[in-house]
């Protein structure tokens, strides 16, 4: 057993923020922090409460813990899509990256991390990709407004290259597969893509592991409890296979 880093082409990025623990400075009704990285970024109205939203306050912020250290290239933000008034609230903000949880600092939230992007003018309806001025290494990504206002948006994606991540989201067992019926079999381009599909189904289908067969590119998604200590006893020796299970 070991931890390893899947590799693809240099230009491949994937969203490392999806379903990771999220936090925000306050909560407006049912617009919780986890709605800012749940993969739902379709057009909504304010009555849907499908996005993230804070109270009207100074230095409102939202942050995601990536659960590991990544080299971050860009962020993709989907703004609130019901009308231009609420969309335009997103202004005078910055997106910064931290290696350690900034909430532990006595001066939080005034301290700034490594800045990926900053904007003073009001954003509009839509989805925007903002490249960091240089790749930033960190675990915590925060969006903060330095004015008194609401903070609301629908989705924040943090894009990192699998080749440059320091570790994966999964614990990996070489030459092993989990002997159980899969929930879905697909032919995929890579183990990273297979893992992304598993993460997308984490809270809908219960996917928390997968078998990967490099020679055939077969990806078997598995519904398991990653905390199950008996799982290892069901691993079967299979040359060239790999079993991936979410770190928990």
Short mmCIF file of C-alpha atoms in Angstrom, two decimals:
data_model
loop_
_atom_site.label_atom_id
_atom_site.label_comp_id
_atom_site.label_asym_id
_atom_site.label_seq_id
_atom_site.Cartn_x
_atom_site.Cartn_y
_atom_site.Cartn_z
CA UNK A 1 0.00 0.00 0.00
CA UNK A 2 1.22 3.48 -0.78
CA UNK A 3 0.10 6.95 -1.78
CA UNK A 4 0.85 7.94 -5.33
CA UNK A 5 0.18 10.67 -7.84
CA UNK A 6 -1.58 9.86 -11.12
CA UNK A 7 -0.12 11.73 -14.07
CA UNK A 8 -1.62 13.05 -17.27
CA UNK A 9 -0.67 15.68 -19.82
CA UNK A 10 0.70 18.97 -18.54
CA UNK A 11 -2.41 20.91 -19.57
CA UNK A 12 -4.98 18.75 -17.73
CA UNK A 13 -6.71 20.42 -14.77
CA UNK A 14 -9.46 19.14 -12.54
CA UNK A 15 -11.62 20.60 -9.79
CA UNK A 16 -10.12 19.70 -6.41
CA UNK A 17 -12.73 21.65 -4.41
CA UNK A 18 -15.76 19.52 -5.27
CA UNK A 19 -17.55 18.28 -2.12
CA UNK A 20 -14.67 19.30 0.14
CA UNK A 21 -15.46 20.88 3.56
CA UNK A 22 -16.59 24.48 3.14
CA UNK A 23 -17.08 27.31 5.63
CA UNK A 24 -18.38 30.87 5.55
CA UNK A 25 -18.57 33.86 7.87
CA UNK A 26 -22.35 33.60 8.39
CA UNK A 27 -25.41 31.96 6.85
CA UNK A 28 -28.37 33.69 5.22
CA UNK A 29 -31.42 31.44 5.71
CA UNK A 30 -30.52 28.04 4.13
CA UNK A 31 -27.71 29.24 1.85
CA UNK A 32 -25.02 27.11 3.52
CA UNK A 33 -21.32 27.08 2.70
CA UNK A 34 -21.42 23.57 1.18
CA UNK A 35 -23.73 24.88 -1.55
CA UNK A 36 -20.74 26.78 -2.93
CA UNK A 37 -18.91 23.62 -4.04
CA UNK A 38 -21.60 20.97 -4.54
CA UNK A 39 -21.30 20.86 -8.34
CA UNK A 40 -24.62 22.65 -8.91
CA UNK A 41 -24.11 25.77 -10.99
CA UNK A 42 -27.23 26.01 -13.12
CA UNK A 43 -29.23 29.23 -13.31
CA UNK A 44 -31.29 29.71 -10.16
CA UNK A 45 -33.52 32.24 -8.46
CA UNK A 46 -33.12 33.55 -4.93
CA UNK A 47 -36.04 31.40 -3.81
CA UNK A 48 -34.16 28.21 -4.74
CA UNK A 49 -31.48 28.68 -2.06
CA UNK A 50 -29.11 26.53 -4.17
CA UNK A 51 -26.12 28.81 -3.76
CA UNK A 52 -24.05 30.15 -0.88
CA UNK A 53 -25.02 33.41 0.84
CA UNK A 54 -23.82 35.26 3.96
CA UNK A 55 -25.48 37.93 6.05
CA UNK A 56 -24.91 41.64 5.43
CA UNK A 57 -21.65 42.19 7.29
CA UNK A 58 -18.07 43.45 7.18
CA UNK A 59 -15.43 41.20 5.60
CA UNK A 60 -17.83 38.44 4.57
CA UNK A 61 -15.94 35.35 3.40
CA UNK A 62 -16.27 31.79 2.09
CA UNK A 63 -13.52 29.15 2.25
CA UNK A 64 -12.91 25.55 1.19
CA UNK A 65 -10.50 23.07 2.77
CA UNK A 66 -9.03 20.96 -0.04
CA UNK A 67 -7.92 18.35 2.53
CA UNK A 68 -4.49 18.27 0.95
CA UNK A 69 -1.89 20.56 -0.59
CA UNK A 70 -2.23 21.32 -4.29
CA UNK A 71 -0.55 23.51 -6.88
CA UNK A 72 -3.46 25.73 -7.91
CA UNK A 73 -3.60 27.25 -11.39
CA UNK A 74 -7.00 28.96 -11.53
CA UNK A 75 -10.46 29.27 -10.06
CA UNK A 76 -13.79 29.09 -11.85
CA UNK A 77 -16.69 30.98 -10.29
CA UNK A 78 -20.36 30.81 -11.22
CA UNK A 79 -22.15 33.90 -10.01
CA UNK A 80 -25.71 34.10 -8.76
CA UNK A 81 -27.89 33.94 -11.87
CA UNK A 82 -31.30 35.32 -10.90
CA UNK A 83 -30.78 39.01 -11.73
CA UNK A 84 -28.07 41.60 -12.27
CA UNK A 85 -28.64 43.25 -8.89
CA UNK A 86 -27.68 40.22 -6.82
CA UNK A 87 -24.94 39.25 -9.27
CA UNK A 88 -23.39 42.72 -8.93
CA UNK A 89 -22.91 42.21 -5.19
CA UNK A 90 -19.78 40.28 -6.09
CA UNK A 91 -17.27 43.15 -6.08
CA UNK A 92 -14.34 44.43 -4.02
CA UNK A 93 -13.21 40.87 -3.39
CA UNK A 94 -10.13 38.72 -3.59
CA UNK A 95 -9.42 35.01 -3.76
CA UNK A 96 -6.41 33.91 -1.76
CA UNK A 97 -4.67 30.66 -0.88
CA UNK A 98 -3.27 29.48 2.47
CA UNK A 99 -1.14 26.53 3.53
CA UNK A 100 -2.61 26.54 7.06
CA UNK A 101 -6.11 27.24 8.28
CA UNK A 102 -6.21 31.06 8.46
CA UNK A 103 -9.04 30.98 11.01
CA UNK A 104 -6.48 29.96 13.63
CA UNK A 105 -4.70 33.32 13.33
CA UNK A 106 -5.76 35.94 15.92
CA UNK A 107 -6.02 38.59 13.20
CA UNK A 108 -8.37 36.56 10.96
CA UNK A 109 -9.97 37.52 8.61
CA UNK A 110 -7.86 40.63 7.95
CA UNK A 111 -4.68 38.70 7.04
CA UNK A 112 -4.20 37.98 3.36
CA UNK A 113 -2.91 34.76 1.86
CA UNK A 114 -1.22 34.32 -1.50
CA UNK A 115 -3.53 36.20 -3.84
CA UNK A 116 -4.78 34.31 -6.88
CA UNK A 117 -7.25 36.95 -8.08
CA UNK A 118 -8.59 40.36 -7.04
CA UNK A 119 -11.44 42.45 -8.47
CA UNK A 120 -12.96 45.77 -7.45
CA UNK A 121 -15.64 46.18 -10.13
CA UNK A 122 -18.98 44.39 -9.95
CA UNK A 123 -19.25 40.99 -11.59
CA UNK A 124 -22.12 40.09 -13.90
CA UNK A 125 -24.24 36.99 -14.38
CA UNK A 126 -22.22 34.07 -15.71
CA UNK A 127 -19.33 31.70 -15.11
CA UNK A 128 -15.83 33.16 -15.00
CA UNK A 129 -12.37 31.60 -15.10
CA UNK A 130 -9.67 33.56 -13.30
CA UNK A 131 -6.09 32.41 -13.71
CA UNK A 132 -3.70 32.95 -10.82
CA UNK A 133 -0.80 35.22 -11.77
CA UNK A 134 1.42 32.25 -10.95
CA UNK A 135 0.73 28.71 -9.65
CA UNK A 136 0.04 28.83 -5.91
CA UNK A 137 0.66 26.02 -3.44
CA UNK A 138 -1.89 25.65 -0.68
CA UNK A 139 -4.70 23.77 1.01
CA UNK A 140 -7.25 26.48 1.89
CA UNK A 141 -8.85 28.71 -0.75
CA UNK A 142 -10.83 31.72 0.45
CA UNK A 143 -13.01 34.32 -1.24
CA UNK A 144 -13.35 37.47 0.90
CA UNK A 145 -15.00 40.88 0.42
CA UNK A 146 -13.36 43.87 2.07
CA UNK A 147 -16.55 45.92 2.28
CA UNK A 148 -19.78 45.65 4.26
CA UNK A 149 -22.12 43.64 2.08
CA UNK A 150 -23.60 40.22 1.40
CA UNK A 151 -21.40 37.57 -0.20
CA UNK A 152 -23.23 35.23 -2.54
CA UNK A 153 -22.30 32.98 -5.47
CA UNK A 154 -23.31 29.57 -6.81
CA UNK A 155 -20.10 27.58 -7.31
CA UNK A 156 -16.37 27.98 -6.80
CA UNK A 157 -14.11 25.45 -8.54
CA UNK A 158 -10.40 25.23 -7.73
CA UNK A 159 -8.44 23.95 -10.69
CA UNK A 160 -5.19 22.04 -10.18
CA UNK A 161 -3.08 19.76 -12.33
CA UNK A 162 -2.99 16.12 -11.17
CA UNK A 163 0.66 16.00 -12.19
CA UNK A 164 1.54 18.73 -9.72
CA UNK A 165 -0.61 17.76 -6.78
CA UNK A 166 1.44 16.59 -3.82
CA UNK A 167 -0.92 13.69 -3.15
CA UNK A 168 -4.23 12.39 -4.35
CA UNK A 169 -7.62 12.33 -2.64
CA UNK A 170 -7.44 8.53 -2.56
CA UNK A 171 -5.44 5.87 -0.78
CA UNK A 172 -4.14 3.50 -3.43
CA UNK A 173 -3.48 -0.25 -3.31
CA UNK A 174 -1.33 -1.56 -6.15
CA UNK A 175 -2.05 -4.96 -7.73
CA UNK A 176 -5.31 -5.23 -5.79
CA UNK A 177 -8.99 -4.87 -6.57
CA UNK A 178 -12.01 -4.85 -4.28
CA UNK A 179 -14.08 -7.97 -4.83
CA UNK A 180 -17.61 -6.56 -5.00
CA UNK A 181 -20.23 -5.62 -7.58
CA UNK A 182 -19.63 -2.15 -9.00
CA UNK A 183 -22.33 0.51 -9.27
CA UNK A 184 -21.06 1.59 -12.69
CA UNK A 185 -18.46 0.35 -15.20
CA UNK A 186 -17.04 2.85 -17.68
CA UNK A 187 -14.07 3.05 -20.01
CA UNK A 188 -12.16 6.14 -18.95
CA UNK A 189 -9.11 8.08 -20.05
CA UNK A 190 -7.19 7.88 -16.77
CA UNK A 191 -7.39 7.04 -13.09
CA UNK A 192 -7.76 10.78 -12.35
CA UNK A 193 -10.82 11.00 -14.58
CA UNK A 194 -12.21 7.87 -12.95
CA UNK A 195 -11.65 9.44 -9.53
CA UNK A 196 -13.40 12.64 -10.63
CA UNK A 197 -16.44 10.61 -11.66
CA UNK A 198 -16.45 8.93 -8.26
CA UNK A 199 -16.29 12.30 -6.47
CA UNK A 200 -19.17 13.60 -8.58
CA UNK A 201 -21.28 10.67 -7.37
CA UNK A 202 -20.10 10.85 -3.76
CA UNK A 203 -23.31 12.31 -2.34
CA UNK A 204 -25.76 11.01 -4.94
CA UNK A 205 -24.71 7.39 -5.47
CA UNK A 206 -22.42 6.86 -2.47
CA UNK A 207 -19.26 6.33 -4.49
CA UNK A 208 -16.18 6.35 -2.27
CA UNK A 209 -13.83 3.95 -4.08
CA UNK A 210 -13.06 2.47 -7.48
CA UNK A 211 -11.11 -0.28 -9.20
CA UNK A 212 -8.86 0.91 -12.03
CA UNK A 213 -7.36 -1.35 -14.73
CA UNK A 214 -4.72 0.64 -16.70
CA UNK A 215 -4.35 -1.84 -19.56
CA UNK A 216 -8.06 -1.78 -20.49
CA UNK A 217 -8.89 1.64 -18.97
CA UNK A 218 -11.80 0.02 -17.15
CA UNK A 219 -13.12 2.11 -14.28
CA UNK A 220 -15.39 0.38 -11.76
CA UNK A 221 -17.15 2.77 -9.35
CA UNK A 222 -17.86 1.29 -5.92
CA UNK A 223 -20.32 2.25 -3.20
CA UNK A 224 -18.45 1.60 0.04
CA UNK A 225 -17.93 3.15 3.46
CA UNK A 226 -14.31 4.42 3.39
CA UNK A 227 -14.15 4.02 7.20
CA UNK A 228 -14.80 0.27 7.00
CA UNK A 229 -11.77 -1.39 8.59
CA UNK A 230 -12.76 -4.78 7.15
CA UNK A 231 -12.45 -3.60 3.56
CA UNK A 232 -8.84 -4.72 3.17
CA UNK A 233 -9.85 -8.32 3.81
CA UNK A 234 -11.93 -8.23 0.61
CA UNK A 235 -9.07 -7.08 -1.62
CA UNK A 236 -8.03 -9.65 -4.21
CA UNK A 237 -4.54 -9.94 -5.66
CA UNK A 238 -4.87 -8.82 -9.30
CA UNK A 239 -1.75 -7.96 -11.34
CA UNK A 240 -1.80 -4.44 -12.84
CA UNK A 241 -5.06 -3.51 -11.10
CA UNK A 242 -5.34 -0.64 -8.61
CA UNK A 243 -7.87 -0.09 -5.85
CA UNK A 244 -8.58 3.53 -4.83
CA UNK A 245 -10.50 4.49 -1.69
CA UNK A 246 -11.18 8.01 -0.42
CA UNK A 247 -9.00 9.20 2.42
CA UNK A 248 -11.18 9.80 5.44
#
